[in-house]
CSV table of C-alpha atoms in Angstrom, one decimal:
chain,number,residue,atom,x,y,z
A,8,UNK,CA,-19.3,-9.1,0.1
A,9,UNK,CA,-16.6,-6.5,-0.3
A,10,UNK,CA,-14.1,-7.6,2.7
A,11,UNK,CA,-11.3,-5.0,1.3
A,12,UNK,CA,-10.4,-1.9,-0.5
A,13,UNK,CA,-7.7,-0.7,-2.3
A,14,UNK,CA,-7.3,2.2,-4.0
A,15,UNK,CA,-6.7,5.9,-4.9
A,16,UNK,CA,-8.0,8.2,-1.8
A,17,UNK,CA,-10.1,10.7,-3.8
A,18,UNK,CA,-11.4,12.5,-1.0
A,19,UNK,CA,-11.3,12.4,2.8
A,20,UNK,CA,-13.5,14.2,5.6
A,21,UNK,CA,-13.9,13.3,9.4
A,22,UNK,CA,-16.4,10.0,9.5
A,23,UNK,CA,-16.2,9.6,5.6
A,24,UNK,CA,-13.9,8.7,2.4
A,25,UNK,CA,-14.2,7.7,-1.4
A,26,UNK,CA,-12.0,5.4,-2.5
A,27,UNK,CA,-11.4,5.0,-6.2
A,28,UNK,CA,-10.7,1.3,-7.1
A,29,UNK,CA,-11.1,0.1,-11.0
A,30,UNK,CA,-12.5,3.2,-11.8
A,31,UNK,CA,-15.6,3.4,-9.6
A,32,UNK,CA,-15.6,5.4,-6.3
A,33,UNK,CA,-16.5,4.1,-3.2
A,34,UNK,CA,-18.1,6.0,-0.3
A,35,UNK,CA,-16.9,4.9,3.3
A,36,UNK,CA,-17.6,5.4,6.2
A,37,UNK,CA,-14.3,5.3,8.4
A,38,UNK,CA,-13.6,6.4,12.4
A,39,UNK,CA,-11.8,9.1,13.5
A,40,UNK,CA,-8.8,7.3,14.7
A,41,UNK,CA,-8.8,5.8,10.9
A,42,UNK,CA,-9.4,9.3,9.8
A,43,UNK,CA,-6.4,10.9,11.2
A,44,UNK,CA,-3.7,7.9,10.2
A,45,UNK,CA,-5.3,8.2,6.4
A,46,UNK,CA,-2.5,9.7,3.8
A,47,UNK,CA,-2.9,12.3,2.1
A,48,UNK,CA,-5.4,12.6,-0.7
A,49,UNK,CA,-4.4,11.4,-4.4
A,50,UNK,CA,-2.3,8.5,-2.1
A,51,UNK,CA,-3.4,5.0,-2.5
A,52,UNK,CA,-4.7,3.7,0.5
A,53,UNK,CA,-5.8,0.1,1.6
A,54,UNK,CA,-8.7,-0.3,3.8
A,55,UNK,CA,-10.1,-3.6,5.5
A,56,UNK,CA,-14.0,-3.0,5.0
A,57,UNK,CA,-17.3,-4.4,6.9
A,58,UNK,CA,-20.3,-4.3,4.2
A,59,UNK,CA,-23.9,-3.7,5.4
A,60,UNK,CA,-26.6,-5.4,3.3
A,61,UNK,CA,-30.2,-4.2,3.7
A,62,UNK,CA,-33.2,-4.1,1.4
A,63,UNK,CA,-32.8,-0.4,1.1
A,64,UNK,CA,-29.1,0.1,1.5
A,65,UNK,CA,-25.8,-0.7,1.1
A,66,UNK,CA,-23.1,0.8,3.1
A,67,UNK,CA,-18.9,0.2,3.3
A,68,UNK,CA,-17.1,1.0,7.1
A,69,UNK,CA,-13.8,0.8,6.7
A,70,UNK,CA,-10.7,0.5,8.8
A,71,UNK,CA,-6.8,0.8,8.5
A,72,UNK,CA,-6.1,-1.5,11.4
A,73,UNK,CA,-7.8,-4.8,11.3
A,74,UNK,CA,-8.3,-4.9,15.0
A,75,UNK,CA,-10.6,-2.3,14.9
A,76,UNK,CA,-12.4,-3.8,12.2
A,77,UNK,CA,-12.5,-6.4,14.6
A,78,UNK,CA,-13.9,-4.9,17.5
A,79,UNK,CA,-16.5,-2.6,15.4
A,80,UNK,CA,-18.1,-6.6,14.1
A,81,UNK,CA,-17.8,-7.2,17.8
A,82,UNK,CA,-19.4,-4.1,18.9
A,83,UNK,CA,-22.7,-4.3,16.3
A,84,UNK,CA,-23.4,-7.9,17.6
A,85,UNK,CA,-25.0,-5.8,21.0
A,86,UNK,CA,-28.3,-5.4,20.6
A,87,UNK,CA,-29.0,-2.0,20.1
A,88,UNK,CA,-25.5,-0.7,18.8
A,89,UNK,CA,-25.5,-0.2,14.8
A,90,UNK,CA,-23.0,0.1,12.5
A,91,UNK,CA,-22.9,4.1,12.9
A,92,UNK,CA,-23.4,3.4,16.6
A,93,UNK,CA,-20.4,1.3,16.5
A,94,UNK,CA,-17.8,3.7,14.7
A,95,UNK,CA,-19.0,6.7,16.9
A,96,UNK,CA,-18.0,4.3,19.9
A,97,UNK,CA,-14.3,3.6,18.3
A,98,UNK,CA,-14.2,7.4,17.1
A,99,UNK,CA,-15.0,8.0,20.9
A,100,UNK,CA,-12.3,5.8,22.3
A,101,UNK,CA,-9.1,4.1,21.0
A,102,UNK,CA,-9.8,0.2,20.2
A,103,UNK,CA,-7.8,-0.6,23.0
A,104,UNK,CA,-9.5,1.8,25.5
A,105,UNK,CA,-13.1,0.7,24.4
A,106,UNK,CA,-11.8,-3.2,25.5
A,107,UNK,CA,-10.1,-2.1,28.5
A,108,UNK,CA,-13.4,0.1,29.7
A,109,UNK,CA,-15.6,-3.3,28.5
A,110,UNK,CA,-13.8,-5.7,30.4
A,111,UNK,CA,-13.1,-3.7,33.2
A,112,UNK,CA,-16.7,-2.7,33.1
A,113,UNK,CA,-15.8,0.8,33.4
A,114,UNK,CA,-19.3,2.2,32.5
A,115,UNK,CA,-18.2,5.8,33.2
A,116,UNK,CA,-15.6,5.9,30.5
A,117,UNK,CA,-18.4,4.3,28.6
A,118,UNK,CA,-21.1,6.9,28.9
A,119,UNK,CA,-18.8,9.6,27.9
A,120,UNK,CA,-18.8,8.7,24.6
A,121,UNK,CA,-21.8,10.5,22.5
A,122,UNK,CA,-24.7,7.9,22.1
A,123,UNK,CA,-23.6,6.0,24.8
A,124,UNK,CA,-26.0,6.5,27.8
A,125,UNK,CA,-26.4,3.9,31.0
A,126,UNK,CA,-27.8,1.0,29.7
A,127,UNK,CA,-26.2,0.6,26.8
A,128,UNK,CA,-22.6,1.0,28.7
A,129,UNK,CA,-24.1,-1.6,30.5
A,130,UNK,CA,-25.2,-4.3,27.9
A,131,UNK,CA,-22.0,-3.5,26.2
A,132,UNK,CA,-20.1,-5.0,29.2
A,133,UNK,CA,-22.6,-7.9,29.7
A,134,UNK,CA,-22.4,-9.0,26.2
A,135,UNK,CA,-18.8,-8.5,25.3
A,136,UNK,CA,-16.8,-8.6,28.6
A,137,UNK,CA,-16.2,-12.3,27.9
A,138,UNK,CA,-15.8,-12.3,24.2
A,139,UNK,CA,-12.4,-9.6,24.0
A,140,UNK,CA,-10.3,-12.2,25.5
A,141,UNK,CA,-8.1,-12.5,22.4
A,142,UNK,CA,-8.4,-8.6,22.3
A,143,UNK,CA,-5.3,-7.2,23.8
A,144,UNK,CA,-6.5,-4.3,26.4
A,145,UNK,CA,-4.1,-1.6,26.8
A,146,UNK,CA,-3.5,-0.7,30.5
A,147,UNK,CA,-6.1,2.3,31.3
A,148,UNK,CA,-3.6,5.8,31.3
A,149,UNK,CA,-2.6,6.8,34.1
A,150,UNK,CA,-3.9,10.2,34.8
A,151,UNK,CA,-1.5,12.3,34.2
A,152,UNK,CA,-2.3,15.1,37.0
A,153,UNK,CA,-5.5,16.0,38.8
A,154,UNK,CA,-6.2,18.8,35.8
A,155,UNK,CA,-6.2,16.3,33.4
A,156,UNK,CA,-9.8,14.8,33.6
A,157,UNK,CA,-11.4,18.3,34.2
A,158,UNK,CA,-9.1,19.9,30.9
A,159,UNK,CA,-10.2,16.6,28.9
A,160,UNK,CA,-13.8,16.9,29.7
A,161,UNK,CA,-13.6,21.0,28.8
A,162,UNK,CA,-12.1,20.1,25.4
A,163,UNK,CA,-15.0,17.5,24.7
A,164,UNK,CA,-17.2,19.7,25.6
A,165,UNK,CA,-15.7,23.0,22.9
A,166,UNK,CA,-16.3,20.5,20.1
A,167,UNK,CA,-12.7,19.0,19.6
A,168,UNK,CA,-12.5,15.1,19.1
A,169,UNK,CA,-11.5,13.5,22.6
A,170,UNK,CA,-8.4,11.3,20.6
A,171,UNK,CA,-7.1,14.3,19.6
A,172,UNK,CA,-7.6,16.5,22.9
A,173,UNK,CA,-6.1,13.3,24.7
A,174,UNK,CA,-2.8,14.0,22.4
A,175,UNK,CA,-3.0,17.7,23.4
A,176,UNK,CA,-3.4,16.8,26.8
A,177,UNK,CA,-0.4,14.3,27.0
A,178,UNK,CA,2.1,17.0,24.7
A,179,UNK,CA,1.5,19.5,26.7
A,180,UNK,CA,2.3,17.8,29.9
A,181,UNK,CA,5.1,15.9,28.2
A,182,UNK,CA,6.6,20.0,27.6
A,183,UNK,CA,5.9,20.9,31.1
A,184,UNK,CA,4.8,18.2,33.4
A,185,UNK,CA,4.4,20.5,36.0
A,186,UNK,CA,1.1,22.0,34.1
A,187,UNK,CA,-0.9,18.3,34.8
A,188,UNK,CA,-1.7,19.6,38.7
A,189,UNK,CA,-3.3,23.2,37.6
A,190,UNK,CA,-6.3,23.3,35.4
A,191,UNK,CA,-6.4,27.3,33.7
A,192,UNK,CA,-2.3,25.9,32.5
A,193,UNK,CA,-2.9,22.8,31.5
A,194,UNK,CA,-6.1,24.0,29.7
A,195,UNK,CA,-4.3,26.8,27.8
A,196,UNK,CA,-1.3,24.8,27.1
A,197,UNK,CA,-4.1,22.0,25.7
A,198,UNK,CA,-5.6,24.6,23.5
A,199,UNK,CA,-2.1,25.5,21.8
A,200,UNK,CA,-1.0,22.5,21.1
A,201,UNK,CA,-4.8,21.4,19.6
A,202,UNK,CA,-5.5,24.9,17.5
């Protein structure tokens, strides 16, 4: 089993990398969060990777941080939740947000992640609430402004990555925090700081 990669980043696009290591390029499949805190290509990068065996398949996920490697073998253990399944979760919500909302059993931060529906949010916090204990889980933000949610949620919904709007989100009120408690200022300050 490959259980780590290291190696020249020949390529790198949302969801997917190839990795060249001894000559031979890997394709892996990586979350957003890993996506965005990749160097540049032509860098060598170092990737802690899960490997999925099937009859008609063979697939690489990898991870920078080995917590989120972690909590994506955690997350495919729930019946129903795949390996793509599983990275669409942690590209949905920071490793420490997805434990938080699990042992919380927060199903409606849950459900807003694509793929998620009510069920599943719900199995996920049956079947893993009691087995993040040695996962640390980062204190749920505090919302920063009744705007917030509502500017988040119109973000989502344009297409741009909820990590990323969250960042936009939190800049913008960080310039001005006065812009968290009206929606059309927040929004457009958002939609700077994103573009």
């Amino acid at each position: 089993m490959i259980a780590h990669l290291r190696g020249r980043l020949l390529l790198k696009t949302p969801g997917r990398v190839i990795v060249e290591a001894g000559g031979v390029g890997y394709e892996v499949t990586i979350s957003i969060p890993t996506f965005t805190a990749l160097p540049a290509e032509g860098a060598e990068v170092a990737l802690h990777i899960y490997t999925q065996v099937r009859e008609d398949l063979l697939a690489l996920f990898g991870f920078l941080a080995l917590d989120e490697k972690r909590l994506f073998e955690r997350l495919i253990t729930v019946s129903g939740v795949g390996p793509k399944l599983a990275v669409t979760i942690l590209s949905g919500l920071s490793p420490e947000r997805t434990v938080a909302a699990i042992r919380g059993q927060d199903h409606a931060t849950l459900t807003r992640i694509p793929g998620v529906g009510k069920k599943l949010a719900e199995r996920l916090v049956v079947e893993l609430k009691d087995k993040l204990e040695d996962m640390a889980a980062a204190p749920a933000p505090a919302p920063a402004g009744p705007a917030a949610e509502d500017v988040l949620s119109a973000l989502v919904n344009l297409g741009y990555q909820r990590p990323a709007a969250q960042k936009a989100i939190e800049t913008a009120i960080a310039k001005k925090p006065a812009a968290g408690e009206s929606f059309d200022e927040l929004f457009r300050m958002a939609l700077q700081v994103i573009r």
